[in-house]
Each structure stands twice: as C-alpha cells, then as structure tokens.
Short mmCIF file of C-alpha atoms in Angstrom, two decimals:
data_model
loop_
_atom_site.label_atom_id
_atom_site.label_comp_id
_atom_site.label_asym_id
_atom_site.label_seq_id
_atom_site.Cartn_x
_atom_site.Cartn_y
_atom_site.Cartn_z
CA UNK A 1 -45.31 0.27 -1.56
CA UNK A 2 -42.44 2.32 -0.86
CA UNK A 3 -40.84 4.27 -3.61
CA UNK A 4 -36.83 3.29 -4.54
CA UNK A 5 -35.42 6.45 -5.77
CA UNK A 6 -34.15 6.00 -9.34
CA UNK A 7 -30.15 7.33 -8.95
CA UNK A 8 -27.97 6.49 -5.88
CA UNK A 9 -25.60 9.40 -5.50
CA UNK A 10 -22.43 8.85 -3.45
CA UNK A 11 -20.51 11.83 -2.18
CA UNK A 12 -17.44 12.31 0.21
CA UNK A 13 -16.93 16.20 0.77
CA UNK A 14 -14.06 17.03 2.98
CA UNK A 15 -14.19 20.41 4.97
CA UNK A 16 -15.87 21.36 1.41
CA UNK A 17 -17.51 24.63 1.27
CA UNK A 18 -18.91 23.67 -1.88
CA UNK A 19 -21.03 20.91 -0.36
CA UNK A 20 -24.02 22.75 -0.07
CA UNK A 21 -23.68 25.03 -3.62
CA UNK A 22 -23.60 21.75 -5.31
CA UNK A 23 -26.10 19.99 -3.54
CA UNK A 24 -28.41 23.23 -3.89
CA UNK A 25 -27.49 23.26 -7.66
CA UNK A 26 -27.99 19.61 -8.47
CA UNK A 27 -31.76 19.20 -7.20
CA UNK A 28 -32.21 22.48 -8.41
CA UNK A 29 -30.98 21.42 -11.97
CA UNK A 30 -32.52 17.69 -11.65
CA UNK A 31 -35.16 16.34 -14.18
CA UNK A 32 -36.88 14.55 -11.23
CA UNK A 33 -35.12 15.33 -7.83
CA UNK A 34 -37.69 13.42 -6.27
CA UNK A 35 -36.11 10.19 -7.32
CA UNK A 36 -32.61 10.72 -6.63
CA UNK A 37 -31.04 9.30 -3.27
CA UNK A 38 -27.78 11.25 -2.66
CA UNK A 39 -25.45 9.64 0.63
CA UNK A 40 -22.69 11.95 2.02
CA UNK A 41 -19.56 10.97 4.02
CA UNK A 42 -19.12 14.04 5.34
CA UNK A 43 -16.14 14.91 7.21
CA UNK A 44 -15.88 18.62 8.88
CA UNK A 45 -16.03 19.89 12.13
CA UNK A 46 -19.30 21.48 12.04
CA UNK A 47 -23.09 20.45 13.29
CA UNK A 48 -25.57 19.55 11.06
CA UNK A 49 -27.33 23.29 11.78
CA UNK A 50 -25.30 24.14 8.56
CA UNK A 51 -27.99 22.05 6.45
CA UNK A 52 -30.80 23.28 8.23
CA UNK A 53 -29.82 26.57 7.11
CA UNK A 54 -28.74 25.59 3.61
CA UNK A 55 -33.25 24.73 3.64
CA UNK A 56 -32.72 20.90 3.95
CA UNK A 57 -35.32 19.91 6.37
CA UNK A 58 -34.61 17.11 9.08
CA UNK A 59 -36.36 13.80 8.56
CA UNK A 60 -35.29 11.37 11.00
CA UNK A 61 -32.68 8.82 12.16
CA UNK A 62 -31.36 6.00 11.98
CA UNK A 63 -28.47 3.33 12.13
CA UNK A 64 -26.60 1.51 9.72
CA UNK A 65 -23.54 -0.72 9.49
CA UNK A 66 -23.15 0.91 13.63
CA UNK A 67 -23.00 4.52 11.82
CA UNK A 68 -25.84 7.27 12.95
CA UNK A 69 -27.53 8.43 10.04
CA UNK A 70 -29.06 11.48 9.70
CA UNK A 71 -31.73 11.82 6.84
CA UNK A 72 -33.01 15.49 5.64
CA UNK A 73 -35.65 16.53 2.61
CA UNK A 74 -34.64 18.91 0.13
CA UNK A 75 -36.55 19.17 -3.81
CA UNK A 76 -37.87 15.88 -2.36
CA UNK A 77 -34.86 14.38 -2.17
CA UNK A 78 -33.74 12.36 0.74
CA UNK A 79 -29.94 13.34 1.75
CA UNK A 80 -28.45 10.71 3.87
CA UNK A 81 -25.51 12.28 5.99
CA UNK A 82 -22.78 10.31 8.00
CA UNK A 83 -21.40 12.98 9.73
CA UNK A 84 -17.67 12.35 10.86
CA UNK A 85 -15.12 14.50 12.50
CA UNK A 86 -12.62 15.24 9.68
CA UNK A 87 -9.33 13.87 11.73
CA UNK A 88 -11.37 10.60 11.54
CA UNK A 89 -10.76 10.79 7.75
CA UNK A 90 -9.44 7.79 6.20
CA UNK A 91 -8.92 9.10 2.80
CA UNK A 92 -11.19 9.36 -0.49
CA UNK A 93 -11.84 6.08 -1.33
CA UNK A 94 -12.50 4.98 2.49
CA UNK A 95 -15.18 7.51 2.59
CA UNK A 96 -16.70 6.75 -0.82
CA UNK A 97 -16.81 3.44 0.77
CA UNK A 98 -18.94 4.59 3.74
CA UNK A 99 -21.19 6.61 1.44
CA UNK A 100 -21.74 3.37 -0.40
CA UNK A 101 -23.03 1.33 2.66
CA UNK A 102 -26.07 3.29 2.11
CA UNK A 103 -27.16 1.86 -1.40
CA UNK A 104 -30.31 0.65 -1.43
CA UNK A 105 -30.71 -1.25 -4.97
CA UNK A 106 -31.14 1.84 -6.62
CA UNK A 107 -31.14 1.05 -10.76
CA UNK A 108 -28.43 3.67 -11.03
CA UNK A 109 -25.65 4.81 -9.42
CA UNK A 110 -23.17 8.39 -9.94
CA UNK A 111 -20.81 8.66 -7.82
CA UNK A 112 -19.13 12.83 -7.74
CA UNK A 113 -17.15 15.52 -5.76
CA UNK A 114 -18.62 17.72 -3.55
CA UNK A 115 -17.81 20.41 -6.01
CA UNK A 116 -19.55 20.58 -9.09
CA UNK A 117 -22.34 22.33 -11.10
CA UNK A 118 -24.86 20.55 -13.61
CA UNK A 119 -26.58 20.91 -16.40
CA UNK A 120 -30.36 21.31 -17.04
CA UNK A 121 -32.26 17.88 -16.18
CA UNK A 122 -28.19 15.96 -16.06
CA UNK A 123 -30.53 12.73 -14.22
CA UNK A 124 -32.11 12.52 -17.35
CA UNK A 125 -29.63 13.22 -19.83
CA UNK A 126 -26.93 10.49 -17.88
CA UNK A 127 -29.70 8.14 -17.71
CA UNK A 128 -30.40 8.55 -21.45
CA UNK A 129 -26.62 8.33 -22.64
CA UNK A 130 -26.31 4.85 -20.46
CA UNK A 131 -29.59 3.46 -21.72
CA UNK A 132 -28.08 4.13 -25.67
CA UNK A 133 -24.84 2.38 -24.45
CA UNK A 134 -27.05 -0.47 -23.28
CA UNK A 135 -27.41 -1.49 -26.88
CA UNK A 136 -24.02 -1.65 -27.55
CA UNK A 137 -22.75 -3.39 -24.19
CA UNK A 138 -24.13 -4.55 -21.36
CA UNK A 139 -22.56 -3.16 -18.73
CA UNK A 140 -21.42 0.85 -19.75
CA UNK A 141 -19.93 2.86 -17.89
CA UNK A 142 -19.84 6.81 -18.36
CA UNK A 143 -16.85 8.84 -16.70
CA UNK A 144 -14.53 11.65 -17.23
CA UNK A 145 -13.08 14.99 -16.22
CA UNK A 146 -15.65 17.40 -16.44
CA UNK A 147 -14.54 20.63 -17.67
CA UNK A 148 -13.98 23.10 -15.13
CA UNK A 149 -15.30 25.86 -13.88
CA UNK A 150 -14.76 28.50 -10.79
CA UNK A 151 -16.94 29.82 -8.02
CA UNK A 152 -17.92 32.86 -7.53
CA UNK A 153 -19.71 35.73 -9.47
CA UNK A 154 -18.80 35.18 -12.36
CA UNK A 155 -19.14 31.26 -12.13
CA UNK A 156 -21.30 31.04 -14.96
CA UNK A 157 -18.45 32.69 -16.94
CA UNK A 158 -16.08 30.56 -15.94
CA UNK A 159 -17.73 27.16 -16.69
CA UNK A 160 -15.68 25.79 -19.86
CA UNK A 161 -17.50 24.23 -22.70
CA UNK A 162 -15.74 21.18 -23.94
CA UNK A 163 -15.69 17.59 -23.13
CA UNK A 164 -12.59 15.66 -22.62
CA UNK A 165 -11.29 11.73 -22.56
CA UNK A 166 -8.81 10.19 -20.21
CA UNK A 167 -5.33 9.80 -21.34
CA UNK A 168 -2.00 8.47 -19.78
CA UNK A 169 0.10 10.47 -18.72
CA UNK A 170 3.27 8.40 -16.75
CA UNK A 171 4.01 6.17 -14.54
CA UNK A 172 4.90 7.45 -10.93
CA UNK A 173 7.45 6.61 -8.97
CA UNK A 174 5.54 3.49 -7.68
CA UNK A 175 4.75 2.88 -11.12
CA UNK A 176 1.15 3.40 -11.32
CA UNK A 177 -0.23 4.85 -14.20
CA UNK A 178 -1.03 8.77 -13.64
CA UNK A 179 -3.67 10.48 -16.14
CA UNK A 180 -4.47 13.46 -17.92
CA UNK A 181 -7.31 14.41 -20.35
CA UNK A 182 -7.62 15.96 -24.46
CA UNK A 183 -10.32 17.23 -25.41
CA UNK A 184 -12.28 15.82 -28.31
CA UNK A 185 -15.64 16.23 -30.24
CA UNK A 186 -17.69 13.43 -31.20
CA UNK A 187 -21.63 12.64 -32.14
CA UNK A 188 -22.00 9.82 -29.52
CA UNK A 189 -20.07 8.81 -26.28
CA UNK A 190 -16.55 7.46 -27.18
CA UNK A 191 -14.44 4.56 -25.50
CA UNK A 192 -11.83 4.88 -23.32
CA UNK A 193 -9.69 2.74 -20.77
CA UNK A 194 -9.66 5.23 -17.72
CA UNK A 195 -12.34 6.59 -15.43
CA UNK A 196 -12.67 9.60 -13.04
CA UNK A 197 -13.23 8.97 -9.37
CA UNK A 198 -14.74 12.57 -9.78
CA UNK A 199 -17.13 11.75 -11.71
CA UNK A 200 -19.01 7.59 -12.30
CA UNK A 201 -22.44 6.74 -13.51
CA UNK A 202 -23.37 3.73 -14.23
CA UNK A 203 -26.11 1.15 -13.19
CA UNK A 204 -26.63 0.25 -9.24
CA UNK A 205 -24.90 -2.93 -9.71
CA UNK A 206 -21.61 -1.29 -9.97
CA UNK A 207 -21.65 -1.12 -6.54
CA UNK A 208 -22.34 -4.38 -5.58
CA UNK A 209 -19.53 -5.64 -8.15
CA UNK A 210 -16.50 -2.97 -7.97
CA UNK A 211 -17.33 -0.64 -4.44
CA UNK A 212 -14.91 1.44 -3.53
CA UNK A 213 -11.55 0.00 -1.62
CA UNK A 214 -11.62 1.61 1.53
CA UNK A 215 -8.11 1.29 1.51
CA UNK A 216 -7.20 3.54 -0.81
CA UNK A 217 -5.87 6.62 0.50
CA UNK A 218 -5.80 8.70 -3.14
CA UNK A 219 -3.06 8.27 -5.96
CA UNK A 220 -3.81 4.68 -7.33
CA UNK A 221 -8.13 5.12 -7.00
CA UNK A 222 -8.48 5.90 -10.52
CA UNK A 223 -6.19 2.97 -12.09
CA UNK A 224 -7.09 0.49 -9.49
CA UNK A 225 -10.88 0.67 -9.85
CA UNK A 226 -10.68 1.63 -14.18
CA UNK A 227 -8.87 -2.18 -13.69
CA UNK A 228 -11.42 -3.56 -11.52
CA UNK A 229 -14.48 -2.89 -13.30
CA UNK A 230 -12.47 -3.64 -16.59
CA UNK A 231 -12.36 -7.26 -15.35
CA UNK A 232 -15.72 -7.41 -14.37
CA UNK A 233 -16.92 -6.81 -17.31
CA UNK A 234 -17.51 -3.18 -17.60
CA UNK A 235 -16.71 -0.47 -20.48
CA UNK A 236 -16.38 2.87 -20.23
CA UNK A 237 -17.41 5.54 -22.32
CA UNK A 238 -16.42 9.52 -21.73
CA UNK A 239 -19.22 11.41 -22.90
CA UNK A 240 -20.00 13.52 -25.40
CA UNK A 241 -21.64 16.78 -24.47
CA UNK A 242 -21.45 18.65 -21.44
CA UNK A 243 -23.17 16.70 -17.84
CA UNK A 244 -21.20 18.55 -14.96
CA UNK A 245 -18.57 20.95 -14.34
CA UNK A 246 -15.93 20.53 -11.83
CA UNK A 247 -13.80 22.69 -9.33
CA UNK A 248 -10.51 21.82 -10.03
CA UNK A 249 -7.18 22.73 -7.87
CA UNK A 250 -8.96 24.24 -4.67
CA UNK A 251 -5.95 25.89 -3.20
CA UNK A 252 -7.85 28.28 -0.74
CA UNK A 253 -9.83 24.84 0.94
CA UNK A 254 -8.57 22.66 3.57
CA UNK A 255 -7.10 19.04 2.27
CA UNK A 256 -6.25 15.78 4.56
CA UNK A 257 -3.01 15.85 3.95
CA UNK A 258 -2.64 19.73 5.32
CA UNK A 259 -4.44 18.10 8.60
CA UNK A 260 -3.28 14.81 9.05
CA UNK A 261 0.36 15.58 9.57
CA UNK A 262 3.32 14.22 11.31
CA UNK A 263 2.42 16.97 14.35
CA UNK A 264 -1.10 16.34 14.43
CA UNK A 265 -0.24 12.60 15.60
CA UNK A 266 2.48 13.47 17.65
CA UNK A 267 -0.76 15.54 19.61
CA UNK A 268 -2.93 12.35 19.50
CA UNK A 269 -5.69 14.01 16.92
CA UNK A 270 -5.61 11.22 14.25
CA UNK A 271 -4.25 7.48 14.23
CA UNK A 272 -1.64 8.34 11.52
CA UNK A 273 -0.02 10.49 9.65
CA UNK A 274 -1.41 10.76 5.69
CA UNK A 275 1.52 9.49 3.87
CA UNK A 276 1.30 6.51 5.94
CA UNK A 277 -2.36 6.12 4.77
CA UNK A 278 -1.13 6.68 1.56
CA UNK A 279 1.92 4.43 1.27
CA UNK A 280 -0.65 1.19 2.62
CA UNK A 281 -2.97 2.50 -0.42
CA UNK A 282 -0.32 2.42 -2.83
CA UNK A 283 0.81 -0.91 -1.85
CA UNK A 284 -2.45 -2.07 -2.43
CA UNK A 285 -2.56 -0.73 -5.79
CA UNK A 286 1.10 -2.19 -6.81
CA UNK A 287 -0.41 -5.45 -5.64
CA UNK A 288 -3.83 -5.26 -7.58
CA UNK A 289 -1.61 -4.61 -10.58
CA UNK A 290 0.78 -7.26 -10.32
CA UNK A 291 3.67 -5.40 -9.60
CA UNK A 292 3.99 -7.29 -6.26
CA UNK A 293 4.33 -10.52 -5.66
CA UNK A 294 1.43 -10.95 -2.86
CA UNK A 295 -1.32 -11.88 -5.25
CA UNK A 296 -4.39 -9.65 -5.69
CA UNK A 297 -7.04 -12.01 -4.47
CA UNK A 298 -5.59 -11.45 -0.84
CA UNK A 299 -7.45 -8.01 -1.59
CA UNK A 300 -10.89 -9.53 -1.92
CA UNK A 301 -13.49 -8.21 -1.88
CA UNK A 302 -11.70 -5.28 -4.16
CA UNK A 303 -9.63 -7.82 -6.01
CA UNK A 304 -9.69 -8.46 -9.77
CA UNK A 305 -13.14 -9.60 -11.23
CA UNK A 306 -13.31 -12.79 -13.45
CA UNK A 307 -14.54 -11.72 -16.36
CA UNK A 308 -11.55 -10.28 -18.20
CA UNK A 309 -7.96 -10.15 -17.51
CA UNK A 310 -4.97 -7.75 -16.25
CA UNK A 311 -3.47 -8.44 -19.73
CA UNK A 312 -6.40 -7.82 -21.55
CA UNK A 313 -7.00 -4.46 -20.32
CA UNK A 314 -3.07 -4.03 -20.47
CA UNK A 315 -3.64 -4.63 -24.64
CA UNK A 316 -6.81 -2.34 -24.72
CA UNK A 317 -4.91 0.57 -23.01
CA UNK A 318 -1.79 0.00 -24.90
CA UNK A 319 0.43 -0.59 -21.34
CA UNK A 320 2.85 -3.16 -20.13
CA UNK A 321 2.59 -2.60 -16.30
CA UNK A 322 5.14 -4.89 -15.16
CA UNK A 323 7.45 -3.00 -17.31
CA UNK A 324 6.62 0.32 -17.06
CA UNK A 325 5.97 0.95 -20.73
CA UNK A 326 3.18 1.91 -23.43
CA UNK A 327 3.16 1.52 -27.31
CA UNK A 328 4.32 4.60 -28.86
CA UNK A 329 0.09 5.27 -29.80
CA UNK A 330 -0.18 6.10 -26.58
CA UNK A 331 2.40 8.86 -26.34
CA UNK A 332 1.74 10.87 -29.26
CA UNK A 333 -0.25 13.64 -30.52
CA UNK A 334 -3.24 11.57 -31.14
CA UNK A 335 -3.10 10.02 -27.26
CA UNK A 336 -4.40 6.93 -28.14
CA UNK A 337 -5.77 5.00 -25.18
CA UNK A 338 -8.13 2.51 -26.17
CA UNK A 339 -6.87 0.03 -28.67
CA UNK A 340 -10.32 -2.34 -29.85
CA UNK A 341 -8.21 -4.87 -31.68
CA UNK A 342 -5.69 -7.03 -29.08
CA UNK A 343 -2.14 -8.33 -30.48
CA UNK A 344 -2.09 -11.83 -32.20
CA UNK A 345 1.46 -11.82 -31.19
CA UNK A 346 2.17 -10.98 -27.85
CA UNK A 347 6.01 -10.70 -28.65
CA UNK A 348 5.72 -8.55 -31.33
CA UNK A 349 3.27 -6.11 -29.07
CA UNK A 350 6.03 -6.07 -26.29
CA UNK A 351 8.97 -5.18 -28.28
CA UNK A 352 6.74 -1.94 -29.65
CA UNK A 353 6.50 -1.50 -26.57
CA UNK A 354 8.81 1.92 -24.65
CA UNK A 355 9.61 3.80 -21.99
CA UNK A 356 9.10 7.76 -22.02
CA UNK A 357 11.08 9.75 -19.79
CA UNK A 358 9.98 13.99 -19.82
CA UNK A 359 12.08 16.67 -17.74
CA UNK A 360 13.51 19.94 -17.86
CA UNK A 361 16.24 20.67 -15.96
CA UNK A 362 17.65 24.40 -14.87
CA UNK A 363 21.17 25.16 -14.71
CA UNK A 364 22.83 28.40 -13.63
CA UNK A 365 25.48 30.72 -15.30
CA UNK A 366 28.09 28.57 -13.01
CA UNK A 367 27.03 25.44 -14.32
CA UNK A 368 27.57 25.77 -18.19
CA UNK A 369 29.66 29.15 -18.31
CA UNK A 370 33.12 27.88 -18.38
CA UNK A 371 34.72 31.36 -19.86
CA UNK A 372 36.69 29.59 -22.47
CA UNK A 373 36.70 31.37 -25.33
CA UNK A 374 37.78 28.44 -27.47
CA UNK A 375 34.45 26.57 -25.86
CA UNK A 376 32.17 24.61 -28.07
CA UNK A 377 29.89 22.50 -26.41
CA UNK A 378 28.14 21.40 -23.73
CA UNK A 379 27.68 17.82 -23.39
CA UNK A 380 24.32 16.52 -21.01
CA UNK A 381 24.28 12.99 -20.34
CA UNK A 382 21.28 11.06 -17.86
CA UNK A 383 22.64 8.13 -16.24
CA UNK A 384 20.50 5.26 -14.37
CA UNK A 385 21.06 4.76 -10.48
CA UNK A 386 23.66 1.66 -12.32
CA UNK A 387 25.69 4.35 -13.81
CA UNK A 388 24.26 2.87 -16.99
CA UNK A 389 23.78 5.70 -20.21
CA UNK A 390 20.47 6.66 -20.89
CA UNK A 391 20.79 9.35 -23.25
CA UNK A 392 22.93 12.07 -25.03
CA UNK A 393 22.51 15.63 -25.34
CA UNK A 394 24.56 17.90 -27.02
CA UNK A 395 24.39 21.66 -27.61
CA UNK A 396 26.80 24.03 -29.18
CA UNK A 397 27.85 27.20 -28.07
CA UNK A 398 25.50 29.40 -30.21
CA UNK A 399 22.60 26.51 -28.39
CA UNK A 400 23.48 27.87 -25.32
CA UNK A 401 23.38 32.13 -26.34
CA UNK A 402 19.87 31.47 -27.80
CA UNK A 403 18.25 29.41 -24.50
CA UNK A 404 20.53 32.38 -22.09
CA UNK A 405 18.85 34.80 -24.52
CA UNK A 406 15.15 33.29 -23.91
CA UNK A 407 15.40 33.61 -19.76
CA UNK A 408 14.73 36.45 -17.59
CA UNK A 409 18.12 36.10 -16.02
CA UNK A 410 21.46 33.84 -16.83
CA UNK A 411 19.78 30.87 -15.67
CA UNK A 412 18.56 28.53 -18.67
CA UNK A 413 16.03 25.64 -19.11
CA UNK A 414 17.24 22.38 -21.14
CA UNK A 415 14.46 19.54 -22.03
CA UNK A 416 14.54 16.27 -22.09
CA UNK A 417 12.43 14.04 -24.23
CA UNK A 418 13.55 10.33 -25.09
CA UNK A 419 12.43 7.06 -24.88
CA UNK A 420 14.18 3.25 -23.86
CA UNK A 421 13.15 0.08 -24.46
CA UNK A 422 13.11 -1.69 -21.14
CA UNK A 423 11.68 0.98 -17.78
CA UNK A 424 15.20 2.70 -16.40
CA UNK A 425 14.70 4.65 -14.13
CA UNK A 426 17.12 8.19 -14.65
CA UNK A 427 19.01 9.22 -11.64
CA UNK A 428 21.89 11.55 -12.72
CA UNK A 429 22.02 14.31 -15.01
CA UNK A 430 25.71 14.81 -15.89
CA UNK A 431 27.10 18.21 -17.50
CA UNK A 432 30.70 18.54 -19.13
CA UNK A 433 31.96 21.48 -21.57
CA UNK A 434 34.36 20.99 -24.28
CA UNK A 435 37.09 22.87 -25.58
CA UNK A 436 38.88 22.28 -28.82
CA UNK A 437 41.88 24.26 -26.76
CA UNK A 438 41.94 22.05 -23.28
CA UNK A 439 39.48 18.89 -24.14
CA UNK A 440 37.02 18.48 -21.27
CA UNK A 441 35.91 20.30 -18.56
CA UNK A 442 34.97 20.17 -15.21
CA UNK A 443 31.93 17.59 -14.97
CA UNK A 444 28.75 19.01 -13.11
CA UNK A 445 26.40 16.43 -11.78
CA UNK A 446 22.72 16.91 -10.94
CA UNK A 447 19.52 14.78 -9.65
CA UNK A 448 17.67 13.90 -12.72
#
C-alpha cells in the first residue's frame, strides 16, 4: 500500500532566493522528513537544474489539473514543483491556490513562505500543539507572525526569540482590516481572531473547506480567509513557543508588483498590470465582507461557510465592518482581539463602538512662522471631504519652540490621535495662527 505522507506543505516562492535555504533547512530540521509532502508554485525564470544542484534528485512526471509536474527526492521527501514563468504570476493567493491542487488527503496541512527557518523536529512539535487543541475544539487552527530573522552569516544571530499574536491595526482605504502583531508569553497556545498567510497549520481538511481564493491578488488574503475559516467552523490559536522564523521586508529581492508594471504590458509580457490584479482582489474582499452589495455567495467556492456568521466573528474580534469601527479594547495598550463572551445587546455593543484616526503631519518654518511677535497660537483643525469638523488642535507659542527645538532643522512634526463615533474619513488638515494684536491669520490647508 502506498504511503500518504503525514503534512501537506504548500509553498508559492516568487523569484525567491530563499527557496532552496528553506527547503534545505526544513527537511534538514524535520522530525520525520520522510512523511512530509511539500508542493511549490514556483514562479522564476530559471530551469529546474537549480534543484538538481541544491541535491534534490529528479523523480518523475506527471500531469495534474493540465499543469506538468515535476516531482524530486530530497531527506525522502517528495517536492512537487509547478514551475511557471514569473510574468505568468497571478498573485499570492492564486499561486497558493495552484500549490493546493496538489493535496492528496494528507491528515495535515501548513501552508508557509518560501523564506523561513525552523526549529528542531517543528513537524512534530506543530503536530503536537494541534493534537492538544483537539481537546479543546475540533477544528484548531495554529497561525502567526513568526519572529524574524535575517540571512546571512550571522543568521543564527539574528533569529529573534519571542512569539507574537495578531492584532488590528486599521482599516485601509478600502476598509479592510490591516494587522500587526504584540508579543506575549503564555504556557499554552492562546486565541486570537487573525491568521498569517505566512504561516497556517492545521488539519488536511482545511483545504478542502477554506482553499485559497485564487483571486486574491495580496492586501485582503489575511482578513478574507481569518473570516472564511471563522465561519466554517475553525479557531485559531497563535502559538506559544518558537516553530519558524521568518524573513521579513526583503528589499534586495524581486516582487510582482516591481515586474508586472504598467510598461511591462504595454510590451505584451503579462496580461495586466498588478494594481489591476489587485483592485479585482480587493473587490472581492469588500464583497466577502459585506461592504458591497453583490452578495458573497456569488464568490463560491471561497464564499462564507455556514457554520458561523460575519457578525459573530465581527463580536469575537471586537469590529463593526460596515462601519469602519472597533470597541475601544481593541485599540489600547492591551490590543485586545479576541473577545470569548458576544454582546446580549447588540445596540449597546455598537454605540461602544469608534473610529481611530493616527497621523503625523510635517509643516515647514513657512507654514506656522507668522513673525508676529504678539502671536499665540496655532490652531490645527481636520476636516472630512464634507467640510464637516473632525477635530481640534491647539498649541501655544511656547508648543511650537519645544517641537522646532526637537527637529534637526525648522521643520516640525504634529500628531494626531482621536477618535469619532461613526467612520469619517479626514481629508483636510487646516492651519491658522492667532494674534491677540490682528485676530487670525492666514489659513494654510494640507491633505490629511
């Protein structure tokens, strides 16, 4: 009978020169590499003499789905490439998707980058923290940033040791949620709202119940498929010691959105252009959250699951989507982001419920220098796109010496920090001096 490796492991590495370091690392760190089956969308420009080379050994092909698979040995390990031509790219999640076509009813899935280290025997130890989960739910789900850590000789050095949970952030533009991460200590796995795209383990059937939309370009994966598994039933739990380490920012390797640009269309390389990838994705995402009024089963198969509800995970996160707001919990020191007990009163939970609007704006000698010597104020008002007031700042004269006195030159730095009821969006920054000589100045107006 033909052995089923244990762990499915979906990859997409794009023009990554990490891909092989972390492959070579994981099977070299692996419990029991023999029963892991890792599947790689890989998207470069190069043959596949580069994993000859790296040692992985050749061991057939084959089709599937119409894609040419190409299957090497490594540790014992079977590594399933689908090599593709990188201006063929699609985005993250479409290539995640790919990788996942190769699941073959593996009893556990982890889906990572292609650049990250591991632990000593991480199968085991993942495999382990999901199996005590079990007993507490029956469908866990294990994800977060892994600390980071930096390539190189002195990589070892560099590898942080914490652990961190997912947080939110704000809401962008498009009003998706964006995340961040705290670090925290704890004796067992804690529970959280969020997951990492980065970084997924759970068991095989994830797969089968929330795969990857291959629709979604990048901004929105996280949110859309933390909702997705939400309402089919799964929890998620960041961990609690050390599994992996990430390589985080990247800036010397290539990204799609450096390659698939405006020019490299107008030259007939790709189909489009990345942003328009990426405005389709975030569409998609608006939709999936309600925030447009197509309804999210016309996304099926990546719609909504059945199991739970939008609003319910909206009360265990502590967000109001539709209205671009979070309790106040979730915005201070303590970050909260899972909330185990759901409102009795709905009405009571939306009017805690607020806005939080974050900036710092610059302004030049010329802006709030008005060489009155009689000057005693500067007044800073934001203003919605409705010429409606937001909020009020005011700073006396002496304010003004001490942030002047704090920059390198005359320019100085003013934050804003303040919160509203109902999501306005800020669009003008407003900046008038007054005088107890000649009354009010000149008005200044900035973008917000």
């Amino acid at each position: 009978m033909k052995h089923v490796p244990d762990i499915f492991i979906s990859m997409a590495s794009y023009r990554d020169p990490e891909l092989i370091p972390t492959l070579h690392n994981m099977l070299e760190q692996a419990a029991h590499p023999e029963n892991l089956h890792i599947a790689i969308s890989w998207q470069d420009d190069e043959d596949l003499s580069v994993f000859e080379r790296a040692g992985l050994k050749p061991d057939g092909i084959r089709s599937v789905a119409g894609r040419q698979i190409n299957a090497f040995r490594y540790f014992g390990t079977r590594v399933d490439i689908i090599n593709l031509h990188y201006y063929q790219s699609q985005g993250a999640c479409w290539a995640r998707n790919l990788a996942e076509t190769l699941f073959e009813g593996e009893a556990y899935f982890l889906q990572i980058d292609s650049h990250c280290r591991f632990v000593p025997n991480w199968d085991s130890e993942m495999i382990a923290m999901l199996s005590q989960l079990q007993r507490k739910t029956a469908k866990p789900i294990i994800s977060s940033y892994p600390p980071p850590f930096t390539p190189g000789e002195d990589e070892e050095a560099s590898k942080k040791r914490y652990v961190s949970r997912l947080t939110f952030r704000e809401f962008s533009q498009e009003g998706l949620p964006m995340l961040s991460s705290v670090p925290f200590t704890s004796e067992e796995p804690v529970p959280g709202s969020y997951l990492a795209g980065g970084f997924i383990f759970s068991t095989g059937d994830f797969i089968k119940q929330v795969p990857n939309d291959p629709h979604i370009f990048f901004a929105g994966e996280e949110i859309a498929m933390a909702v997705r598994a939400f309402t089919h039933g799964y929890d998620i739990f960041h961990p609690h010691k050390i599994l992996l380490w990430h390589y985080y920012q990247r800036q010397e390797c290539r990204k799609v959105w450096g390659d698939h640009t405006n020019e490299a269309k107008a030259e007939g390389t790709i189909a489009k252009a990345w942003w328009e990838w990426d405005k389709v994705s975030k569409l998609r995402v608006r939709t999936l959250l309600g925030l447009e009024e197509t309804s999210h089963e016309a996304l099926a198969p990546w719609a909504l699951g059945h199991e739970r509800t939008l609003r319910q995970f909206e009360y265990q996160a502590g967000i109001y989507l539709k209205n671009g707001t979070v309790l106040p919990e979730v915005m201070a020191p303590e970050h909260k982001t899972f909330f185990s007990e759901w409102p009795a009163d709905e009405a009571q939970w939306l009017e805690r419920q607020f806005a939080y609007h974050k900036k710092t704006l610059t302004l030049s000698k010329a802006e709030y220098d008005t060489r009155d010597p009689a000057f005693e104020s500067l007044h800073v008002s934001v203003y919605t796109p409705q010429n409606v007031l937001l909020y009020k700042k005011t700073l006396a004269s002496s304010e003004l010496e001490t942030l002047r006195a704090n920059s390198n030159n005359d320019d100085i730095a003013i934050s804003f920090e303040f919160k509203t009821h109902a999501a306005a969006t800020p669009k003008f920054v407003r900046i008038c001096p007054w005088s107890a000589d000649s009354g009010w100045g000149t008005v200044t107006e900035k973008t917000w």
